[in-house]
Coordinates of C-alpha atoms in Angstrom, one line a residue:
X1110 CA -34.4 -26.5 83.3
X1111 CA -31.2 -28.3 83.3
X1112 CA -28.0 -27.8 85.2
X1113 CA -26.4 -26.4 82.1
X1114 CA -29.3 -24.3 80.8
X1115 CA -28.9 -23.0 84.4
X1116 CA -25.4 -22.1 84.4
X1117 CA -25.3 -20.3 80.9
X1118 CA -28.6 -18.0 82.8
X1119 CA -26.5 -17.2 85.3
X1120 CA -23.4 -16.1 83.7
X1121 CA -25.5 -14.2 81.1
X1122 CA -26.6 -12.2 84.2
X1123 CA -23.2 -11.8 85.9
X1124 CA -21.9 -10.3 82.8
X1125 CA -22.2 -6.2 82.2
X1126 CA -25.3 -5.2 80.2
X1127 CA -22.9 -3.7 76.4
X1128 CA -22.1 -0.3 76.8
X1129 CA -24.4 1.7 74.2
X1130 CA -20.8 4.2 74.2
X1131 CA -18.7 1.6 73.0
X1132 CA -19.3 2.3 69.2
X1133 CA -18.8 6.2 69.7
X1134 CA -16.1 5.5 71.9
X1135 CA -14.1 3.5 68.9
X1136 CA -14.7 5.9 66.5
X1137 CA -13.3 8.9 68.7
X1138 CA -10.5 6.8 69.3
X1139 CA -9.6 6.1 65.8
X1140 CA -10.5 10.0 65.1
X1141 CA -7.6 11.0 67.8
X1142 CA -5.2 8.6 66.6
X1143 CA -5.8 9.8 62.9
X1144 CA -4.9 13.4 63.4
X1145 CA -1.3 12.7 64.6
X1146 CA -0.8 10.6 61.1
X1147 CA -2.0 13.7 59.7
X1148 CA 0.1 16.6 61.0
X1149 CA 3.2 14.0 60.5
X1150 CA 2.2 13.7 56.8
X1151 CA 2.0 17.1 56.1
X1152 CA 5.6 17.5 58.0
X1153 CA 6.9 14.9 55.5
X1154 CA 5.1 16.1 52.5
X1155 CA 6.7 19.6 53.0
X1156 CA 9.9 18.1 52.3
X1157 CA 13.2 19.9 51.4
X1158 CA 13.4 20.9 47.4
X1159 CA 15.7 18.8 45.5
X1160 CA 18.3 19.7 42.7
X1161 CA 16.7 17.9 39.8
X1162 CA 12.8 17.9 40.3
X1163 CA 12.1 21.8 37.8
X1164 CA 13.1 20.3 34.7
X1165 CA 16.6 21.3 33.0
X1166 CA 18.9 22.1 35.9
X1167 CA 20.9 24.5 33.0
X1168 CA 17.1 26.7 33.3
X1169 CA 16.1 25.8 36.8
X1170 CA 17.0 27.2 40.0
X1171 CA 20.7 27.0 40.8
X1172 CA 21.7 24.6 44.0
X1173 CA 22.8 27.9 45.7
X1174 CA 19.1 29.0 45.5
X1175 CA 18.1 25.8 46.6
X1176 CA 20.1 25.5 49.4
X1177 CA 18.8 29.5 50.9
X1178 CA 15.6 28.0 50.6
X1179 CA 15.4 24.5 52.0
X1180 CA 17.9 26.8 54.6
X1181 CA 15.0 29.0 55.4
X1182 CA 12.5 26.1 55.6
X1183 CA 14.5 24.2 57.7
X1184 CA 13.9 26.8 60.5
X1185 CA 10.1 26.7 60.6
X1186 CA 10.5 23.0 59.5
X1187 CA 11.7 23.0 63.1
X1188 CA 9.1 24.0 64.6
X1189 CA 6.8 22.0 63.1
X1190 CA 8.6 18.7 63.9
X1191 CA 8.2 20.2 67.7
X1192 CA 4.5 20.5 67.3
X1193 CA 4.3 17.3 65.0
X1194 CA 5.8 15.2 68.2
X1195 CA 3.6 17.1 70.7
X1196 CA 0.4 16.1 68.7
X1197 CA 1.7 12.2 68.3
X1198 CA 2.4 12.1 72.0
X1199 CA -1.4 13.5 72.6
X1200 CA -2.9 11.5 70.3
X1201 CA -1.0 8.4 71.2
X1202 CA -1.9 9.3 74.8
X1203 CA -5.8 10.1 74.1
X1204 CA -6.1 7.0 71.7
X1205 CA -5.2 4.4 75.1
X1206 CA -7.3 6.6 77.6
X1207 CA -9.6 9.1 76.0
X1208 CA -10.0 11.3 79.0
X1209 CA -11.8 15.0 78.7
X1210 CA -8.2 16.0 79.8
X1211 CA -6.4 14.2 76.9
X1212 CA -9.0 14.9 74.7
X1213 CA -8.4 18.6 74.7
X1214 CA -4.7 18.1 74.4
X1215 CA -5.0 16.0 71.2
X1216 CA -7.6 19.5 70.3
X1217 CA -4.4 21.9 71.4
X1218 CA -1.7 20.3 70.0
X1219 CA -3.1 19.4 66.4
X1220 CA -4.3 23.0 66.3
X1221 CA -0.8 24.3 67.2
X1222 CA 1.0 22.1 64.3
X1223 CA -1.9 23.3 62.2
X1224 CA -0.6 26.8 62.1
X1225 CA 3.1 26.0 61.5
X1226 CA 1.4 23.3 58.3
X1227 CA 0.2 26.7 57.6
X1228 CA 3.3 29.0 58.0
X1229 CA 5.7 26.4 56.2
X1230 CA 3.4 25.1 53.6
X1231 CA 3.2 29.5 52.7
X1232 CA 6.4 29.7 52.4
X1233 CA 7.0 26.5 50.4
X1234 CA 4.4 27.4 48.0
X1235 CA 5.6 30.2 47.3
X1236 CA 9.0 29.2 45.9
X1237 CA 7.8 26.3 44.4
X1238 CA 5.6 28.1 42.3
X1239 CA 8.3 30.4 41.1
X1240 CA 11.0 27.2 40.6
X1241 CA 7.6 25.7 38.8
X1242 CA 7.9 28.3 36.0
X1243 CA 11.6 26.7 35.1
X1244 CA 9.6 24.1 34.1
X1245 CA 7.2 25.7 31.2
X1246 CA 7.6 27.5 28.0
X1247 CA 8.8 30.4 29.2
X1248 CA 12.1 28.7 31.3
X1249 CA 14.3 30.6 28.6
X1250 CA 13.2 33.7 28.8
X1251 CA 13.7 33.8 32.4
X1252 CA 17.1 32.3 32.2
X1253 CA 17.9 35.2 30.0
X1254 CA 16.6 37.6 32.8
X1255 CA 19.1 36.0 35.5
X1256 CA 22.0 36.3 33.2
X1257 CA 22.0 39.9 32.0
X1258 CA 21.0 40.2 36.4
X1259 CA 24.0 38.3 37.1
X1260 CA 26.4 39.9 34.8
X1261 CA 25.8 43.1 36.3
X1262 CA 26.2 41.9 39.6
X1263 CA 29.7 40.5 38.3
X1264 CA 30.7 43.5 36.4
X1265 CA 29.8 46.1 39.5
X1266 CA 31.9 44.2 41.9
X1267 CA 34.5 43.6 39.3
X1268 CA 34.4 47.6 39.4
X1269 CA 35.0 48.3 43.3
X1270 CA 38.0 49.4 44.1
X1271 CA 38.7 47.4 47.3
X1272 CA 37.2 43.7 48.3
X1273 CA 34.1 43.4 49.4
X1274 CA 32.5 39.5 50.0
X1275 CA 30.4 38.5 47.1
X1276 CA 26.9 38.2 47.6
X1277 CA 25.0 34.7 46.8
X1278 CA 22.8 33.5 45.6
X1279 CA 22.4 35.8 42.2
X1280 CA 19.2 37.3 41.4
X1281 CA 16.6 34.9 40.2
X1282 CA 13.8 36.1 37.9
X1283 CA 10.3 35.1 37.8
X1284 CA 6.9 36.0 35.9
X1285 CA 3.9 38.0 37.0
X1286 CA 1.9 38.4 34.5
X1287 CA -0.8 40.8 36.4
X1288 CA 2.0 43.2 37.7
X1289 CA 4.5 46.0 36.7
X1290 CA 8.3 45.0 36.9
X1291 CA 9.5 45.1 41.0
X1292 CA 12.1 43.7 43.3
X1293 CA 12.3 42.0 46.6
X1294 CA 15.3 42.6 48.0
X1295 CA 18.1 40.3 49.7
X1296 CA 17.3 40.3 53.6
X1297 CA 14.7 41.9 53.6
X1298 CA 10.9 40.5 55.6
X1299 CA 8.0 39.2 53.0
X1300 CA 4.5 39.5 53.4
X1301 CA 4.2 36.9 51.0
X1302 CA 5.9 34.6 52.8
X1303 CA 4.8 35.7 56.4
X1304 CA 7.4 38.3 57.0
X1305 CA 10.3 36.0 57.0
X1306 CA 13.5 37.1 55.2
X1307 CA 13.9 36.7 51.6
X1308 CA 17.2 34.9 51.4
X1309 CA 17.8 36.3 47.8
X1310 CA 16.5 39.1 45.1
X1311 CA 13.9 38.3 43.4
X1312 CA 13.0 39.9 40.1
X1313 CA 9.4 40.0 38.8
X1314 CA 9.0 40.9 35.1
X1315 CA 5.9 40.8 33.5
X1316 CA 4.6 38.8 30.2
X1317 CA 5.0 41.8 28.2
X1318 CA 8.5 43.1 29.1
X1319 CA 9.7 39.3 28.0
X1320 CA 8.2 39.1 24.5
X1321 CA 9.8 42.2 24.3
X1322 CA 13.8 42.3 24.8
X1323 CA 14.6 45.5 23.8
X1324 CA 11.9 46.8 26.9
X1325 CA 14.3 44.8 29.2
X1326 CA 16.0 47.8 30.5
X1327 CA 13.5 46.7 33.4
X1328 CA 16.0 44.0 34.4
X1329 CA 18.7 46.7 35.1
X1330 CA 16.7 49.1 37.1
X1331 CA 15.5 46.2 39.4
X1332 CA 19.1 44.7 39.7
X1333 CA 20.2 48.4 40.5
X1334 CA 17.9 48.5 43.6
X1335 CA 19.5 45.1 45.2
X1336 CA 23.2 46.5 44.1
X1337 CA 21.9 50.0 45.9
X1338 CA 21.6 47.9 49.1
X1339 CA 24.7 45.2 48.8
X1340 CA 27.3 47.9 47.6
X1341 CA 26.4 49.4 51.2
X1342 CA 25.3 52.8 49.4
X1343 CA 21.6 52.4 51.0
X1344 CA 22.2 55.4 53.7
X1345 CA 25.0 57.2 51.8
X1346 CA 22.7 58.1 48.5
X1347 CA 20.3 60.1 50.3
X1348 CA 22.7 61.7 52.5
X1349 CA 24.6 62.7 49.8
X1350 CA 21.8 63.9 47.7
X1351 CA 20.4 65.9 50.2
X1352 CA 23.9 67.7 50.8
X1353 CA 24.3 68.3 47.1
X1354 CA 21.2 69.5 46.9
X1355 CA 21.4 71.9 49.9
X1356 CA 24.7 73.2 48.4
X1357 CA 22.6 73.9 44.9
X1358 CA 20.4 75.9 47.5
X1359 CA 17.1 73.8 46.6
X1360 CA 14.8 74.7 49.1
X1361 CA 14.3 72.4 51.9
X1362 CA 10.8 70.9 51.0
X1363 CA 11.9 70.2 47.9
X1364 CA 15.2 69.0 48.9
X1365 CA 13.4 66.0 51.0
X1366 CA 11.3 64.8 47.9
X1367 CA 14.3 64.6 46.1
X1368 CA 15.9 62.3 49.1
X1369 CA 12.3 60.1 49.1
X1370 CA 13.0 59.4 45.5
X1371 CA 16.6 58.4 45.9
X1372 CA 15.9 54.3 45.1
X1373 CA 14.2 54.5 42.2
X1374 CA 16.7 57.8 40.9
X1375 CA 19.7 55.9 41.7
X1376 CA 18.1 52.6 39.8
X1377 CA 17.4 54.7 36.7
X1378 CA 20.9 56.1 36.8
X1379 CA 23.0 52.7 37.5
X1380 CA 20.6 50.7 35.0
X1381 CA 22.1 53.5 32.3
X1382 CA 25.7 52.9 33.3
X1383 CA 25.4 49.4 32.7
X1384 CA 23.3 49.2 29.6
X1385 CA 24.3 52.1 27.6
X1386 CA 21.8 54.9 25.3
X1387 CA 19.7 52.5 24.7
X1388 CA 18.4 52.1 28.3
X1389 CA 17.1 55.9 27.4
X1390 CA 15.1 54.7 25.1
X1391 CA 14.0 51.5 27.3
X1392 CA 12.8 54.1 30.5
X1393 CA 10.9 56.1 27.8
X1394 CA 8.5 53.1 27.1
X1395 CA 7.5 52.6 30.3
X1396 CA 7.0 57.0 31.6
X1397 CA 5.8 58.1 28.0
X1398 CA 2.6 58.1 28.9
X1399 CA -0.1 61.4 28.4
X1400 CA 0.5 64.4 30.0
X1401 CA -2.0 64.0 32.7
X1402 CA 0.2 61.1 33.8
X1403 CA 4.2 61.8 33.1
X1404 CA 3.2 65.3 34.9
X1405 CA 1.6 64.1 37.9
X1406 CA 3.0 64.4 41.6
X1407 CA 2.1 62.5 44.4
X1408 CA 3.5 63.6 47.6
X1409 CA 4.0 59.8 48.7
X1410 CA 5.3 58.2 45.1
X1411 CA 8.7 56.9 45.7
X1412 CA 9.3 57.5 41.9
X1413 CA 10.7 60.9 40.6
X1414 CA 7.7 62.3 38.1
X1415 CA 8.2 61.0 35.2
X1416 CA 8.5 63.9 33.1
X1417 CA 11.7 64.8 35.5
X1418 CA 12.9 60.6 35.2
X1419 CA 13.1 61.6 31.4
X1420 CA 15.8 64.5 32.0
X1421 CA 17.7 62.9 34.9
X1422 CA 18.6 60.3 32.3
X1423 CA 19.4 62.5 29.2
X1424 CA 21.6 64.1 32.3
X1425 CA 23.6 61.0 32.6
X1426 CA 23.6 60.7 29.6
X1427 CA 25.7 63.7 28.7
X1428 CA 28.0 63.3 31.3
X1429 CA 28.7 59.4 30.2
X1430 CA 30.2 61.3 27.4
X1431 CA 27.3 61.2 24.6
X1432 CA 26.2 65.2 24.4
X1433 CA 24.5 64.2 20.9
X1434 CA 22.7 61.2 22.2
X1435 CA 21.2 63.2 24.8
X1436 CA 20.5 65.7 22.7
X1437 CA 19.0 63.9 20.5
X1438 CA 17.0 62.1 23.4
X1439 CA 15.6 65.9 24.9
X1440 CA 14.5 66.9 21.5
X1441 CA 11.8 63.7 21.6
X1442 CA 11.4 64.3 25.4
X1443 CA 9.9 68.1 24.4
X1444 CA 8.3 67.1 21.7
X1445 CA 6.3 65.0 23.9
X1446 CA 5.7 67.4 26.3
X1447 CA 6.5 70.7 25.0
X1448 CA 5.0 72.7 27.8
X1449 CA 5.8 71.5 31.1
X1450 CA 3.8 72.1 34.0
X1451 CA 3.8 69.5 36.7
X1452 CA 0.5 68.5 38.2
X1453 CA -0.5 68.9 42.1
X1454 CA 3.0 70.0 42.8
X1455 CA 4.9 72.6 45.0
X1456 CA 6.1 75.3 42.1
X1457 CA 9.7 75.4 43.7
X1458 CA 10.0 71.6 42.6
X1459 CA 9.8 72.6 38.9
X1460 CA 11.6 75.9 39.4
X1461 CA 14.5 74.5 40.3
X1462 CA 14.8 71.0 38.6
X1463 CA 17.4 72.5 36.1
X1464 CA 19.7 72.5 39.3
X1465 CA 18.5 70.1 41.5
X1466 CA 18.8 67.3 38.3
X1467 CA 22.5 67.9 37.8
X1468 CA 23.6 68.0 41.6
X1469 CA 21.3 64.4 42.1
X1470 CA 23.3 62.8 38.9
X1471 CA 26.4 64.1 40.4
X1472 CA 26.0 63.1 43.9
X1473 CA 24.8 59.5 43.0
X1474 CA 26.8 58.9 39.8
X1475 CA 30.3 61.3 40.0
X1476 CA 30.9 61.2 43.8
X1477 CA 33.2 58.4 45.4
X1478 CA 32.3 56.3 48.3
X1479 CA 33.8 54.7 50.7
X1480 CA 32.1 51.3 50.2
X1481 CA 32.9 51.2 46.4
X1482 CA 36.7 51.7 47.3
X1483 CA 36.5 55.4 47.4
X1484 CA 35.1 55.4 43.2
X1485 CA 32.3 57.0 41.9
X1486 CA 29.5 54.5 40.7
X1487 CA 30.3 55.8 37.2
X1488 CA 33.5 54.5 37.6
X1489 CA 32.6 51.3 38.9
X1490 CA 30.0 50.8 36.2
X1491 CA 31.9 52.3 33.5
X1492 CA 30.0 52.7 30.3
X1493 CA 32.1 54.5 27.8
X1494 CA 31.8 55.1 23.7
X1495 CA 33.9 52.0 22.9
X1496 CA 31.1 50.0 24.7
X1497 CA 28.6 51.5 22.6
X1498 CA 30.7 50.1 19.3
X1499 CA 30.4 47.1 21.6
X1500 CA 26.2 46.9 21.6
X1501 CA 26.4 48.5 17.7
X1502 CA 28.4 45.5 16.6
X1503 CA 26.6 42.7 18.6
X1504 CA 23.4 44.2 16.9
X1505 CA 24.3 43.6 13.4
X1506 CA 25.2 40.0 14.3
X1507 CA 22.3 39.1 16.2
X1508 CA 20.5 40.9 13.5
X1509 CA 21.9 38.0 10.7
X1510 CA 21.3 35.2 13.7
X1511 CA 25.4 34.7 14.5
X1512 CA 26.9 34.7 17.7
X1513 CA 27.4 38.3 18.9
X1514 CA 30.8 37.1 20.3
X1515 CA 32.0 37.7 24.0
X1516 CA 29.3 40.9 24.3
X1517 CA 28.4 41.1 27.8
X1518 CA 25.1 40.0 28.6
X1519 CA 23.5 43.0 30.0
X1520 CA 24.8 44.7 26.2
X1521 CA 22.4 42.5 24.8
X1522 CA 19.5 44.7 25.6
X1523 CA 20.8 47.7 23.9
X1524 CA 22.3 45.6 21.1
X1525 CA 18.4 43.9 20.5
X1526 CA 17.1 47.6 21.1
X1527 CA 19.8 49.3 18.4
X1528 CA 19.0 46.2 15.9
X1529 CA 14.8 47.4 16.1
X1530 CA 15.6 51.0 16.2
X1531 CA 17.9 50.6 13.0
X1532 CA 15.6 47.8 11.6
X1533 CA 18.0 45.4 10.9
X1534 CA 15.8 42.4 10.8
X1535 CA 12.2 41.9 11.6
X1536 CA 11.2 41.8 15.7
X1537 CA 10.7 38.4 15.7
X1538 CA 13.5 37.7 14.4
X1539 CA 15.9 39.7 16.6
X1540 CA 13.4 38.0 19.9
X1541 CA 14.5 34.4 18.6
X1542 CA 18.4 35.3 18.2
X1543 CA 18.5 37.0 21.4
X1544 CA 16.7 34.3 23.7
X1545 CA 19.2 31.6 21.8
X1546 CA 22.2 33.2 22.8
X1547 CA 21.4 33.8 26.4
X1548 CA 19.4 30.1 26.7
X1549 CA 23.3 29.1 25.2
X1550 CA 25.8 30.7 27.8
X1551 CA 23.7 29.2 30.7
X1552 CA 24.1 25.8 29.8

């Protein structure tokens, strides 16, 4: 053997035999290094929402809901930038020396930016899914929810007697196809969107209540529950129900049903002071139903029966100052039901309805507050016969496809209603008229 066949034997013997780990060992490296680009991705990914990305900003979302949202992100976005860091820094750290210590902390870290992925990517889906629907067919109709919503909002704090800081953003209306109408209220926690505060109502109307205007008394009753809460009269409704009700000398059982169905009473009542007789009409869609179900108590519904919804409102009615409208209205209620008996419920409840229902329109609607600048709600939603020529005029021009002039928005829905009841012009029609003019004042 040569010198140099010699040499090249001995340094292939001083050299280490190849690890049989060092394949493994490359691909747990790049595995480590991998799930920090990963967690930073989906940090970047769940980006802020911009102005212009749903479609027609005259239909989409409005920059003020925009900014409550990216506003709410921003603090879980927080968090997840913490965690994103942590799980670079282990992975970074586990890619150079992939100890069993490292090793785990690349494991705890990517699994603790993992769950705020989670929390923020819940929270951004849900709202992008609502903005989404600005995007499709049905962007008009919606826009036409959150105008009639706004315009009460403007006209009830037009209506206080004293300043009180304006609430924002305005309620924003969305489709649920699957589900009744229903609010989520400003402020409060979300189960949707993992408990965290909804930063502004949210109004969910379903497929049917759209295709049909003159059913969109819906959008006042659910705007009533978030005006309930931001006109501060959250606490004083019940109290003052159940004082009213005491002085009526309602027994006490019955007076604390009466105080569990304050929200959903006091949105009836304020949805008829904004839209007018019509809205009568409206709330009978939705509780003329058989008897087995308009007479039915449950000792946990937060709504009044129905049967008893049905006279609260020809109540109002009367007292807004149309006796033969609300006549009119209890005629068809009894000739639906003409022989009342309420189902599963305490007898007193039905005994006394015929005082407990005018002290509970009194106290809510004919009773000043303090935090409507010592007016009654009537007064601050004022809904007189002049208003009703109002809706009656706007229905014969939508009803010939003009302009119905500078008719409030929330009119429209007794104007649409009057123009069926009367048949002024075929349904479709009167749909096609109605979503123009409201698509038209939001642009």
């Amino acid at each position: 053997m040569g010198a140099g066949a010699e040499l090249r034997l001995v340094a292939s013997r001083s050299r280490p035999a190849p690890q049989q780990t060092s394949a493994p060992n490359r691909e747990l490296r790049n595995w480590v290094r991998t799930q920090g680009t990963n967690v930073e991705r989906h940090l970047d990914a769940l980006r802020p929402f911009g102005w212009e990305e749903f479609g027609d900003p005259a239909t989409g979302p409005s920059r003020a809901h925009l900014v409550a949202v990216n506003d709410t992100m921003n603090t879980l976005r927080k968090s997840l930038r913490s965690a994103t860091r942590d799980a670079r820094r282990a992975a970074e750290a586990a890619f150079a020396h992939p100890t069993p210590e490292r090793l785990q902390d690349v494991l705890r870290t990517k699994t603790r930016a993992q769950r705020w992925v989670k929390e923020t990517e819940r929270i951004w889906d849900f709202y992008l899914e609502l903005f989404n629907q600005r995007q499709s067919r049905f962007a008009p109709w919606l826009v036409a929810a959150d105008r009639i919503a706004l315009d009460c909002y403007q006209y009830a704090y037009l209506g206080i007697g004293r300043w009180r800081s304006i609430p924002t953003p305005p309620p924003f209306c969305y489709l649920e196809p699957s589900h009744g109408p229903a609010t989520s209220r400003r402020g409060i926690p979300l189960r949707r969107i993992s408990n965290r505060v909804n930063p502004f109502p949210l109004i969910q109307l379903p497929f049917h209540r759209l295709v049909n205007p003159w059913t969109l008394g819906a959008v006042l009753h659910e705007v009533s529950h978030n005006l309930q809460n931001d006109l501060g009269l959250a606490r004083a409704i019940p109290l003052q129900v159940a004082a009213r009700l005491t002085e009526a000398g309602v027994p006490k059982a019955v007076v604390s049903i009466w105080v569990r169905w304050n929200r959903e009473t006091f949105a009836d009542m304020s949805a008829l002071l904004l839209g007018g007789p019509q809205i009568v009409g409206s709330l009978f869609d939705v509780i003329g139903r058989t008897p087995a179900k308009s007479m039915r108590f449950s000792r946990h519904a937060v709504h009044p029966v129905p049967y008893l919804r049905g006279k609260l409102s020809t109540e109002l009615l009367r007292r807004m100052g149309f006796p033969r409208r609300a006549e009119a209205y209890e005629r068809a209620w009894h000739a639906l039901y003409p022989r009342p008996k309420l189902i599963d419920a305490p007898p007193a409840l039905l005994a006394t309805a015929n005082r407990a229902i005018p002290a509970v329109v009194d106290a809510m609607c004919f009773t000043s507050f303090p935090s409507l600048g010592n007016r009654s709600l009537a007064k601050v939603e004022r809904f007189e016969p002049k208003e009703q020529r109002m809706i009656e005029e706007a229905a014969g021009r939508l009803a010939d496809g003009v302009s119905p002039g500078v008719v409030p928005e929330r009119f429209l829905i007794g104007a649409v209603r009057y123009a069926l009841e009367q048949r002024m012009a075929p349904p479709q029609r009167l749909v096609r008229f109605f979503m123009e003019e409201l698509g038209r004042r939001a642009r």
